mmCIF file of C-alpha atoms in Angstrom:
data_model
loop_
_atom_site.group_PDB
_atom_site.id
_atom_site.type_symbol
_atom_site.label_atom_id
_atom_site.label_comp_id
_atom_site.label_asym_id
_atom_site.label_seq_id
_atom_site.Cartn_x
_atom_site.Cartn_y
_atom_site.Cartn_z
ATOM 1 C CA MET A 26 -45.540 -169.000 -127.720
ATOM 2 C CA GLU A 27 -48.327 -171.279 -126.536
ATOM 3 C CA ARG A 28 -49.029 -168.981 -123.602
ATOM 4 C CA ILE A 29 -49.205 -165.959 -125.940
ATOM 5 C CA LYS A 30 -51.728 -167.794 -128.128
ATOM 6 C CA TYR A 31 -53.918 -168.586 -125.153
ATOM 7 C CA ILE A 32 -53.731 -164.969 -123.960
ATOM 8 C CA LEU A 33 -54.714 -163.641 -127.406
ATOM 9 C CA LEU A 34 -57.558 -166.156 -127.610
ATOM 10 C CA ALA A 35 -58.823 -165.070 -124.202
ATOM 11 C CA LEU A 36 -58.710 -161.419 -125.258
ATOM 12 C CA LEU A 37 -60.691 -162.220 -128.410
ATOM 13 C CA LEU A 38 -63.290 -164.015 -126.329
ATOM 14 C CA VAL A 39 -63.556 -161.011 -124.007
ATOM 15 C CA VAL A 40 -64.047 -158.678 -126.974
ATOM 16 C CA ALA A 41 -66.682 -160.974 -128.500
ATOM 17 C CA SER A 42 -68.551 -161.353 -125.254
ATOM 18 C CA ASN A 43 -68.462 -157.590 -124.759
ATOM 19 C CA ASP A 44 -70.020 -157.071 -128.188
ATOM 20 C CA VAL A 45 -72.845 -159.477 -127.389
ATOM 21 C CA ALA A 46 -73.294 -158.018 -123.923
ATOM 22 C CA GLY A 47 -73.330 -154.526 -125.389
ATOM 23 C CA GLU A 48 -76.208 -155.431 -127.749
ATOM 24 C CA THR A 49 -78.172 -156.958 -124.897
ATOM 25 C CA ALA A 50 -77.373 -154.139 -122.498
ATOM 26 C CA ALA A 51 -78.514 -151.551 -125.002
ATOM 27 C CA ASP A 52 -82.055 -152.914 -124.670
ATOM 28 C CA GLU A 53 -81.942 -154.158 -121.093
ATOM 29 C CA PRO A 54 -79.773 -151.999 -118.808
ATOM 30 C CA VAL A 55 -78.482 -153.648 -115.658
ATOM 31 C CA ASP A 56 -80.391 -152.661 -112.537
ATOM 32 C CA THR A 57 -77.452 -152.521 -110.121
ATOM 33 C CA LYS A 58 -79.547 -151.416 -107.159
ATOM 34 C CA SER A 59 -81.959 -154.346 -107.518
ATOM 35 C CA LEU A 60 -79.129 -156.857 -107.890
ATOM 36 C CA ILE A 61 -77.399 -155.640 -104.741
ATOM 37 C CA PHE A 62 -80.521 -155.458 -102.588
ATOM 38 C CA GLU A 63 -81.768 -158.798 -103.908
ATOM 39 C CA HIS A 64 -78.723 -160.412 -102.307
ATOM 40 C CA ILE A 65 -78.631 -158.341 -99.122
ATOM 41 C CA GLU A 66 -82.325 -158.439 -98.284
ATOM 42 C CA ASP A 67 -84.370 -161.436 -97.180
ATOM 43 C CA SER A 68 -86.740 -163.202 -99.602
ATOM 44 C CA TYR A 69 -89.322 -165.969 -99.772
ATOM 45 C CA TRP A 70 -87.271 -168.035 -102.214
ATOM 46 C CA TRP A 71 -83.606 -168.788 -102.758
ATOM 47 C CA HIS A 72 -82.319 -168.005 -106.244
ATOM 48 C CA LEU A 73 -79.831 -170.692 -107.281
ATOM 49 C CA THR A 74 -78.817 -169.923 -110.862
ATOM 50 C CA THR A 75 -80.041 -168.741 -114.262
ATOM 51 C CA ILE A 76 -79.856 -170.970 -117.342
ATOM 52 C CA ASN A 77 -80.913 -169.601 -120.745
ATOM 53 C CA GLU A 78 -82.694 -166.655 -119.062
ATOM 54 C CA ARG A 79 -84.653 -169.110 -116.894
ATOM 55 C CA HIS A 80 -84.346 -168.497 -113.167
ATOM 56 C CA ILE A 81 -83.927 -171.618 -111.053
ATOM 57 C CA SER A 82 -84.899 -171.032 -107.436
ATOM 58 C CA LEU A 83 -85.572 -172.987 -104.288
ATOM 59 C CA TYR A 84 -89.100 -172.056 -103.315
ATOM 60 C CA LEU A 85 -89.847 -172.005 -99.592
ATOM 61 C CA PRO A 86 -93.107 -172.536 -97.677
ATOM 62 C CA VAL A 87 -95.146 -169.454 -96.863
ATOM 63 C CA ILE A 88 -97.028 -169.565 -93.553
ATOM 64 C CA VAL A 89 -99.290 -166.591 -92.838
ATOM 65 C CA TYR A 90 -102.220 -166.034 -90.522
ATOM 66 C CA SER A 91 -104.897 -163.524 -91.398
ATOM 67 C CA LYS A 92 -107.911 -162.509 -89.307
ATOM 68 C CA ALA A 93 -110.109 -162.698 -92.378
ATOM 69 C CA LYS A 94 -108.687 -165.827 -94.067
ATOM 70 C CA GLY A 95 -107.205 -167.741 -91.124
ATOM 71 C CA LEU A 96 -104.081 -169.861 -91.490
ATOM 72 C CA ASN A 97 -102.681 -170.180 -95.030
ATOM 73 C CA ILE A 98 -99.787 -172.426 -96.071
ATOM 74 C CA PHE A 99 -98.533 -172.443 -99.658
ATOM 75 C CA MET A 100 -95.302 -172.331 -101.633
ATOM 76 C CA SER A 101 -93.673 -169.020 -102.465
ATOM 77 C CA SER A 102 -93.701 -169.872 -106.191
ATOM 78 C CA ARG A 103 -97.342 -168.704 -106.249
ATOM 79 C CA LEU A 104 -96.183 -165.163 -105.442
ATOM 80 C CA GLU A 105 -93.401 -164.939 -108.027
ATOM 81 C CA ASN A 106 -93.644 -162.374 -110.817
ATOM 82 C CA GLY A 107 -96.481 -160.479 -109.169
ATOM 83 C CA GLY A 108 -98.527 -163.574 -108.397
ATOM 84 C CA ASN A 109 -101.534 -163.555 -106.098
ATOM 85 C CA TYR A 110 -102.728 -166.438 -103.937
ATOM 86 C CA ASN A 111 -105.962 -166.229 -101.957
ATOM 87 C CA GLY A 112 -105.615 -162.456 -101.774
ATOM 88 C CA PHE A 113 -101.957 -162.505 -100.656
ATOM 89 C CA HIS A 114 -99.271 -160.840 -102.739
ATOM 90 C CA LEU A 115 -95.888 -159.171 -102.376
ATOM 91 C CA SER A 116 -95.697 -155.464 -101.686
ATOM 92 C CA GLY A 117 -93.143 -153.131 -103.205
ATOM 93 C CA GLU A 118 -90.919 -153.812 -100.185
ATOM 94 C CA GLY A 119 -91.003 -157.574 -100.809
ATOM 95 C CA LYS A 120 -93.302 -158.379 -97.858
ATOM 96 C CA ILE A 121 -96.499 -160.436 -97.987
ATOM 97 C CA VAL A 122 -99.598 -158.258 -97.716
ATOM 98 C CA GLU A 123 -103.341 -158.487 -98.272
ATOM 99 C CA GLU A 124 -106.063 -155.934 -98.843
ATOM 100 C CA ASN A 125 -108.566 -155.184 -96.111
ATOM 101 C CA PRO A 126 -112.201 -154.222 -96.840
ATOM 102 C CA GLN A 127 -111.141 -150.575 -97.131
ATOM 103 C CA GLY A 128 -108.694 -151.475 -99.911
ATOM 104 C CA GLU A 129 -105.606 -150.831 -97.809
ATOM 105 C CA GLU A 130 -102.604 -153.137 -97.786
ATOM 106 C CA VAL A 131 -102.108 -154.772 -94.385
ATOM 107 C CA ARG A 132 -99.579 -157.337 -93.271
ATOM 108 C CA PRO A 133 -100.774 -160.648 -91.827
ATOM 109 C CA ILE A 134 -98.888 -162.543 -89.133
ATOM 110 C CA ASP A 135 -95.965 -163.922 -91.137
ATOM 111 C CA LEU A 136 -94.294 -167.152 -89.940
ATOM 112 C CA SER A 137 -92.803 -168.110 -93.308
ATOM 113 C CA LEU A 138 -89.531 -169.942 -93.801
ATOM 114 C CA THR A 139 -87.493 -167.293 -95.588
ATOM 115 C CA LYS A 140 -84.043 -167.443 -97.138
ATOM 116 C CA THR A 141 -82.378 -166.038 -94.019
ATOM 117 C CA ALA A 142 -84.271 -168.438 -91.745
ATOM 118 C CA LEU A 143 -83.299 -171.445 -93.879
ATOM 119 C CA ALA A 144 -79.654 -170.320 -93.997
ATOM 120 C CA LEU A 145 -79.743 -169.851 -90.229
ATOM 121 C CA ILE A 146 -80.933 -173.449 -89.789
ATOM 122 C CA ILE A 147 -78.350 -174.835 -92.231
ATOM 123 C CA ASN A 148 -75.451 -172.915 -90.675
ATOM 124 C CA SER A 149 -76.523 -173.866 -87.153
ATOM 125 C CA LEU A 150 -76.692 -177.542 -88.134
ATOM 126 C CA LEU A 151 -73.246 -177.189 -89.719
ATOM 127 C CA MET A 152 -71.897 -175.733 -86.482
ATOM 128 C CA ILE A 153 -73.428 -178.597 -84.483
ATOM 129 C CA VAL A 154 -71.917 -181.196 -86.828
ATOM 130 C CA ILE A 155 -68.475 -179.568 -86.585
ATOM 131 C CA PHE A 156 -68.436 -179.498 -82.800
ATOM 132 C CA LEU A 157 -69.862 -182.994 -82.422
ATOM 133 C CA SER A 158 -67.112 -184.237 -84.756
ATOM 134 C CA VAL A 159 -64.476 -182.417 -82.716
ATOM 135 C CA ALA A 160 -65.889 -183.803 -79.462
ATOM 136 C CA ARG A 161 -65.908 -187.317 -80.925
ATOM 137 C CA TRP A 162 -62.245 -186.946 -81.945
ATOM 138 C CA TYR A 163 -61.254 -185.963 -78.410
ATOM 139 C CA GLY A 164 -63.265 -188.878 -77.035
ATOM 140 C CA ARG A 165 -61.388 -191.365 -79.215
ATOM 141 C CA HIS A 166 -57.853 -190.073 -78.638
ATOM 142 C CA PRO A 167 -55.663 -189.754 -75.542
ATOM 143 C CA ARG A 168 -55.773 -186.505 -73.637
ATOM 144 C CA HIS A 169 -52.476 -185.045 -74.859
ATOM 145 C CA SER A 170 -52.729 -186.174 -78.496
ATOM 146 C CA PRO A 171 -51.917 -183.280 -80.851
ATOM 147 C CA PRO A 172 -54.931 -182.557 -83.083
ATOM 148 C CA GLY A 173 -54.626 -181.700 -86.734
ATOM 149 C CA GLY A 174 -56.764 -180.514 -89.605
ATOM 150 C CA LEU A 175 -60.207 -179.232 -88.679
ATOM 151 C CA VAL A 176 -59.874 -180.306 -85.043
ATOM 152 C CA GLY A 177 -56.618 -178.382 -84.694
ATOM 153 C CA ALA A 178 -58.136 -175.282 -86.272
ATOM 154 C CA ILE A 179 -61.155 -175.385 -83.952
ATOM 155 C CA GLU A 180 -58.887 -175.864 -80.928
ATOM 156 C CA MET A 181 -56.817 -172.866 -81.999
ATOM 157 C CA PHE A 182 -59.909 -170.671 -82.190
ATOM 158 C CA VAL A 183 -61.273 -171.978 -78.885
ATOM 159 C CA MET A 184 -57.986 -171.357 -77.069
ATOM 160 C CA SER A 185 -57.677 -167.900 -78.614
ATOM 161 C CA VAL A 186 -61.154 -166.846 -77.501
ATOM 162 C CA GLU A 187 -60.895 -168.528 -74.091
ATOM 163 C CA ASP A 188 -57.429 -167.267 -73.151
ATOM 164 C CA ASP A 189 -57.233 -163.903 -74.905
ATOM 165 C CA ILE A 190 -60.817 -162.710 -74.482
ATOM 166 C CA ILE A 191 -62.870 -164.479 -71.833
ATOM 167 C CA ARG A 192 -60.280 -164.999 -69.078
ATOM 168 C CA LYS A 193 -58.805 -161.522 -69.476
ATOM 169 C CA SER A 194 -62.174 -159.756 -69.526
ATOM 170 C CA ILE A 195 -64.114 -161.579 -66.806
ATOM 171 C CA PRO A 196 -62.472 -161.535 -63.347
ATOM 172 C CA GLY A 197 -61.824 -164.569 -61.159
ATOM 173 C CA ASP A 198 -63.371 -167.929 -61.878
ATOM 174 C CA ASP A 199 -66.580 -166.378 -63.177
ATOM 175 C CA TYR A 200 -65.335 -166.701 -66.736
ATOM 176 C CA ALA A 201 -66.183 -170.427 -66.803
ATOM 177 C CA ARG A 202 -69.934 -169.865 -66.510
ATOM 178 C CA TYR A 203 -69.916 -167.474 -69.474
ATOM 179 C CA SER A 204 -67.542 -169.414 -71.737
ATOM 180 C CA PRO A 205 -70.261 -171.566 -73.380
ATOM 181 C CA TYR A 206 -72.278 -168.529 -74.455
ATOM 182 C CA LEU A 207 -69.308 -166.461 -75.620
ATOM 183 C CA LEU A 208 -67.752 -169.333 -77.571
ATOM 184 C CA THR A 209 -71.116 -170.119 -79.158
ATOM 185 C CA ALA A 210 -71.581 -166.480 -80.139
ATOM 186 C CA PHE A 211 -68.103 -166.330 -81.674
ATOM 187 C CA PHE A 212 -68.464 -169.459 -83.807
ATOM 188 C CA PHE A 213 -72.066 -168.658 -84.720
ATOM 189 C CA ILE A 214 -71.059 -165.263 -86.119
ATOM 190 C CA PHE A 215 -67.863 -166.532 -87.738
ATOM 191 C CA ILE A 216 -69.500 -169.498 -89.499
ATOM 192 C CA ASN A 217 -72.426 -167.389 -90.721
ATOM 193 C CA ASN A 218 -70.000 -164.743 -91.986
ATOM 194 C CA ILE A 219 -67.971 -167.309 -93.919
ATOM 195 C CA MET A 220 -71.047 -169.055 -95.322
ATOM 196 C CA GLY A 221 -72.358 -165.690 -96.506
ATOM 197 C CA MET A 222 -69.299 -165.294 -98.718
ATOM 198 C CA ILE A 223 -69.835 -168.571 -100.593
ATOM 199 C CA PRO A 224 -71.582 -167.591 -103.860
ATOM 200 C CA PHE A 225 -73.613 -170.795 -104.305
ATOM 201 C CA PHE A 226 -76.159 -172.777 -102.284
ATOM 202 C CA PRO A 227 -76.160 -173.329 -99.311
ATOM 203 C CA GLY A 228 -73.973 -170.233 -98.984
ATOM 204 C CA GLY A 229 -74.556 -166.680 -100.045
ATOM 205 C CA ALA A 230 -77.255 -165.723 -97.553
ATOM 206 C CA ASN A 231 -76.689 -162.470 -95.686
ATOM 207 C CA VAL A 232 -77.504 -163.876 -92.222
ATOM 208 C CA THR A 233 -75.340 -161.662 -90.013
ATOM 209 C CA GLY A 234 -76.217 -158.722 -92.253
ATOM 210 C CA ASN A 235 -79.826 -159.075 -91.102
ATOM 211 C CA ILE A 236 -80.606 -156.621 -88.314
ATOM 212 C CA SER A 237 -83.027 -159.071 -86.666
ATOM 213 C CA ILE A 238 -80.251 -161.628 -86.150
ATOM 214 C CA THR A 239 -77.777 -159.136 -84.727
ATOM 215 C CA VAL A 240 -80.413 -157.641 -82.412
ATOM 216 C CA VAL A 241 -81.174 -161.081 -80.949
ATOM 217 C CA LEU A 242 -77.459 -161.658 -80.350
ATOM 218 C CA ALA A 243 -77.144 -158.245 -78.699
ATOM 219 C CA VAL A 244 -80.173 -158.940 -76.483
ATOM 220 C CA CYS A 245 -78.558 -162.204 -75.355
ATOM 221 C CA THR A 246 -75.458 -160.255 -74.312
ATOM 222 C CA MET A 247 -77.610 -157.659 -72.542
ATOM 223 C CA LEU A 248 -79.448 -160.379 -70.596
ATOM 224 C CA ALA A 249 -76.196 -162.111 -69.652
ATOM 225 C CA THR A 250 -74.805 -158.782 -68.465
ATOM 226 C CA ASN A 251 -77.761 -157.468 -66.484
ATOM 227 C CA LEU A 252 -79.464 -160.582 -65.126
ATOM 228 C CA PHE A 253 -76.251 -161.820 -63.526
ATOM 229 C CA GLY A 254 -74.751 -158.466 -62.562
ATOM 230 C CA ASN A 255 -73.677 -158.245 -58.920
ATOM 231 C CA LYS A 256 -74.516 -155.569 -56.349
ATOM 232 C CA GLU A 257 -71.457 -153.489 -57.189
ATOM 233 C CA TYR A 258 -72.564 -153.282 -60.822
ATOM 234 C CA TRP A 259 -76.052 -152.009 -59.957
ATOM 235 C CA LYS A 260 -74.623 -149.673 -57.324
ATOM 236 C CA GLU A 261 -72.460 -148.063 -60.001
ATOM 237 C CA ILE A 262 -75.594 -147.517 -62.080
ATOM 238 C CA PHE A 263 -78.067 -146.201 -59.503
ATOM 239 C CA TRP A 264 -75.649 -144.658 -56.981
ATOM 240 C CA PRO A 265 -72.262 -144.055 -58.646
ATOM 241 C CA GLU A 266 -69.347 -142.533 -56.754
ATOM 242 C CA VAL A 267 -69.766 -139.000 -58.084
ATOM 243 C CA PRO A 268 -70.600 -135.673 -56.382
ATOM 244 C CA LEU A 269 -73.995 -135.735 -54.706
ATOM 245 C CA TRP A 270 -75.421 -132.844 -56.737
ATOM 246 C CA ILE A 271 -75.164 -134.969 -59.899
ATOM 247 C CA LYS A 272 -77.355 -137.637 -58.303
ATOM 248 C CA VAL A 273 -79.775 -135.605 -56.192
ATOM 249 C CA PRO A 274 -82.315 -134.086 -56.705
ATOM 250 C CA VAL A 275 -82.053 -134.777 -60.456
ATOM 251 C CA PRO A 276 -80.698 -138.322 -61.044
ATOM 252 C CA LEU A 277 -78.519 -137.240 -63.959
ATOM 253 C CA MET A 278 -75.778 -139.863 -63.649
ATOM 254 C CA PRO A 279 -78.179 -142.788 -63.013
ATOM 255 C CA LEU A 280 -80.102 -141.811 -66.146
ATOM 256 C CA ILE A 281 -76.885 -141.728 -68.164
ATOM 257 C CA GLU A 282 -75.838 -145.116 -66.793
ATOM 258 C CA LEU A 283 -79.261 -146.605 -67.561
ATOM 259 C CA PHE A 284 -78.989 -145.252 -71.094
ATOM 260 C CA GLY A 285 -75.641 -147.077 -71.363
ATOM 261 C CA VAL A 286 -77.335 -150.358 -70.416
ATOM 262 C CA ILE A 287 -79.407 -150.072 -73.612
ATOM 263 C CA SER A 288 -76.889 -148.354 -75.894
ATOM 264 C CA LYS A 289 -74.120 -150.920 -75.376
ATOM 265 C CA PRO A 290 -75.979 -153.910 -76.881
ATOM 266 C CA PHE A 291 -77.520 -151.599 -79.498
ATOM 267 C CA ALA A 292 -73.999 -150.665 -80.623
ATOM 268 C CA LEU A 293 -73.114 -154.365 -80.838
ATOM 269 C CA ALA A 294 -76.078 -155.055 -83.134
ATOM 270 C CA ILE A 295 -75.462 -152.063 -85.429
ATOM 271 C CA ARG A 296 -71.699 -152.673 -85.697
ATOM 272 C CA LEU A 297 -72.048 -156.281 -86.830
ATOM 273 C CA PHE A 298 -74.991 -155.564 -89.145
ATOM 274 C CA ALA A 299 -73.379 -152.545 -90.815
ATOM 275 C CA ASN A 300 -69.947 -154.070 -91.398
ATOM 276 C CA ILE A 301 -71.206 -157.321 -92.906
ATOM 277 C CA THR A 302 -73.823 -155.609 -95.078
ATOM 278 C CA ALA A 303 -71.308 -153.049 -96.322
ATOM 279 C CA GLY A 304 -68.827 -155.762 -97.291
ATOM 280 C CA HIS A 305 -71.417 -157.663 -99.324
ATOM 281 C CA ALA A 306 -72.626 -154.488 -101.008
ATOM 282 C CA ILE A 307 -69.106 -153.433 -102.036
ATOM 283 C CA ILE A 308 -68.281 -156.799 -103.610
ATOM 284 C CA LEU A 309 -71.583 -156.861 -105.504
ATOM 285 C CA ALA A 310 -71.100 -153.275 -106.667
ATOM 286 C CA LEU A 311 -67.647 -154.136 -108.019
ATOM 287 C CA THR A 312 -69.119 -157.118 -109.870
ATOM 288 C CA CYS A 313 -71.895 -154.998 -111.362
ATOM 289 C CA MET A 314 -69.254 -152.566 -112.611
ATOM 290 C CA ILE A 315 -68.405 -155.096 -115.332
ATOM 291 C CA PHE A 316 -71.916 -154.906 -116.792
ATOM 292 C CA THR A 317 -72.612 -151.219 -116.276
ATOM 293 C CA THR A 318 -69.558 -150.194 -118.338
ATOM 294 C CA VAL A 319 -70.562 -152.210 -121.409
ATOM 295 C CA LYS A 320 -71.966 -149.145 -123.183
ATOM 296 C CA MET A 321 -68.666 -147.282 -122.753
ATOM 297 C CA GLY A 322 -66.925 -149.370 -125.384
ATOM 298 C CA VAL A 323 -64.846 -152.512 -125.549
ATOM 299 C CA GLY A 324 -61.620 -150.935 -124.289
ATOM 300 C CA MET A 325 -63.207 -149.257 -121.289
ATOM 301 C CA ASN A 326 -65.274 -152.348 -120.441
ATOM 302 C CA ALA A 327 -62.273 -154.677 -120.728
ATOM 303 C CA GLY A 328 -60.172 -152.424 -118.508
ATOM 304 C CA MET A 329 -62.916 -152.048 -115.924
ATOM 305 C CA THR A 330 -63.529 -155.807 -116.024
ATOM 306 C CA VAL A 331 -59.918 -156.539 -115.118
ATOM 307 C CA PHE A 332 -59.972 -153.824 -112.459
ATOM 308 C CA ALA A 333 -63.256 -155.082 -110.980
ATOM 309 C CA ILE A 334 -62.083 -158.701 -110.882
ATOM 310 C CA LEU A 335 -58.786 -157.851 -109.189
ATOM 311 C CA LEU A 336 -60.473 -155.562 -106.673
ATOM 312 C CA SER A 337 -63.225 -158.122 -106.026
ATOM 313 C CA VAL A 338 -60.638 -160.807 -105.301
ATOM 314 C CA PHE A 339 -58.855 -158.448 -102.931
ATOM 315 C CA MET A 340 -62.129 -157.528 -101.216
ATOM 316 C CA SER A 341 -63.061 -161.212 -100.896
ATOM 317 C CA PHE A 342 -59.839 -161.966 -99.031
ATOM 318 C CA LEU A 343 -60.410 -158.854 -96.945
ATOM 319 C CA GLU A 344 -63.941 -160.050 -96.137
ATOM 320 C CA ILE A 345 -62.521 -163.327 -94.804
ATOM 321 C CA LEU A 346 -60.459 -161.255 -92.377
ATOM 322 C CA VAL A 347 -63.484 -159.100 -91.570
ATOM 323 C CA ALA A 348 -65.564 -162.239 -90.909
ATOM 324 C CA TYR A 349 -63.116 -163.206 -88.178
ATOM 325 C CA ILE A 350 -62.610 -159.668 -86.860
ATOM 326 C CA GLN A 351 -66.350 -159.029 -86.466
ATOM 327 C CA ALA A 352 -66.837 -162.304 -84.588
ATOM 328 C CA TYR A 353 -63.803 -161.476 -82.438
ATOM 329 C CA VAL A 354 -64.955 -157.911 -81.698
ATOM 330 C CA PHE A 355 -68.522 -158.951 -80.834
ATOM 331 C CA THR A 356 -67.217 -161.611 -78.451
ATOM 332 C CA LEU A 357 -64.631 -159.242 -76.966
ATOM 333 C CA LEU A 358 -67.118 -156.460 -76.264
ATOM 334 C CA SER A 359 -69.653 -158.937 -74.880
ATOM 335 C CA ALA A 360 -66.994 -160.329 -72.528
ATOM 336 C CA VAL A 361 -65.984 -156.814 -71.462
ATOM 337 C CA PHE A 362 -69.592 -155.847 -70.700
ATOM 338 C CA ILE A 363 -70.105 -159.058 -68.740
ATOM 339 C CA GLY A 364 -66.805 -158.547 -66.916
ATOM 340 C CA LEU A 365 -67.822 -155.041 -65.867
ATOM 341 C CA SER A 366 -71.008 -156.463 -64.353
ATOM 342 C CA ARG A 367 -68.976 -158.937 -62.274
ATOM 343 C CA GLN A 368 -66.425 -156.534 -60.790
ATOM 344 C CA THR A 369 -66.214 -156.781 -57.002
ATOM 345 C CA HIS A 370 -65.073 -153.183 -56.416
ATOM 346 C CA HIS A 371 -64.514 -150.075 -58.497
ATOM 347 C CA ALA A 372 -61.808 -148.011 -56.830
ATOM 348 C CA THR A 373 -61.885 -144.247 -57.226
ATOM 349 C CA PRO A 374 -58.710 -142.316 -58.097
ATOM 350 C CA LEU A 375 -58.627 -140.967 -54.494
ATOM 351 C CA GLN A 376 -58.718 -144.504 -53.132
ATOM 352 C CA ASP A 377 -56.019 -145.592 -55.563
ATOM 353 C CA SER A 378 -53.723 -142.796 -54.354
ATOM 354 C CA LYS A 379 -54.141 -143.926 -50.755
#
């Protein structure tokens, strides 16, 4: 009976809250698009919470250099709500701009500490603290001591990446020279993915959903692949074992292979960016469904609220799996690309038959 009372009380509270929300929503409809993009996109401040319709944010330093005004350093709070500081203001795209003598909006050199940049620093420091703690544990215990807790979890991930990805993808003993980069890339992506799912500070930033971050990671893989590629790798690009008419006089196959040198890391960047951004957008859209159905009545809103909560919980657990899968896939493909650049010989089918 007590449980039934609590359930009825909860239903009454839902109905009451829906009535209040319906009155508010009638005057102020929820801008779902703005809410979603506010979380996904970068910004010059970090919104923490809202209390009594008052937004509480962590304002970050703005550092811009303009040819006309020189170096300017100020807090982003001066730009909030359409603010203007020394001729600088936010454009419709959320970027700092100024007006030139012709009245046109131009962008200065922007070196500001944004939300994504701050989250990147915090998550990187967290990764350093974790690995220093793990290294200290191994330094204080005998060699064959079984680890537990966080140390055991980190060892499990390290062994999984090292044995299942790096050693199997990179031939010979070459894998050892690439292990530090590949392990760093895996944990960097995984930790940033997990931190992006935490709905409160210092989590919630869409770091790996920022195309700039994923492009830098992809460029690192491209450099590791091409700067240390052996002669056989470059031979397969500029003089592959194909019929001569495909290589001369028009270098068709070399052009295709050179295009692959660029397209492979580009695919890495887009895959990680798109999957993480899509996951965040879906969860936010499901949450906004609760508020957008207020005008449809109490019954419809209550049903959609339950549906949205259940589906959001399911998607959150799925995103934890996706956070690991995306880190795993990026590391796997990077190791495969590096391994292909370290092959000693690529046998043709005719040679294999002999």
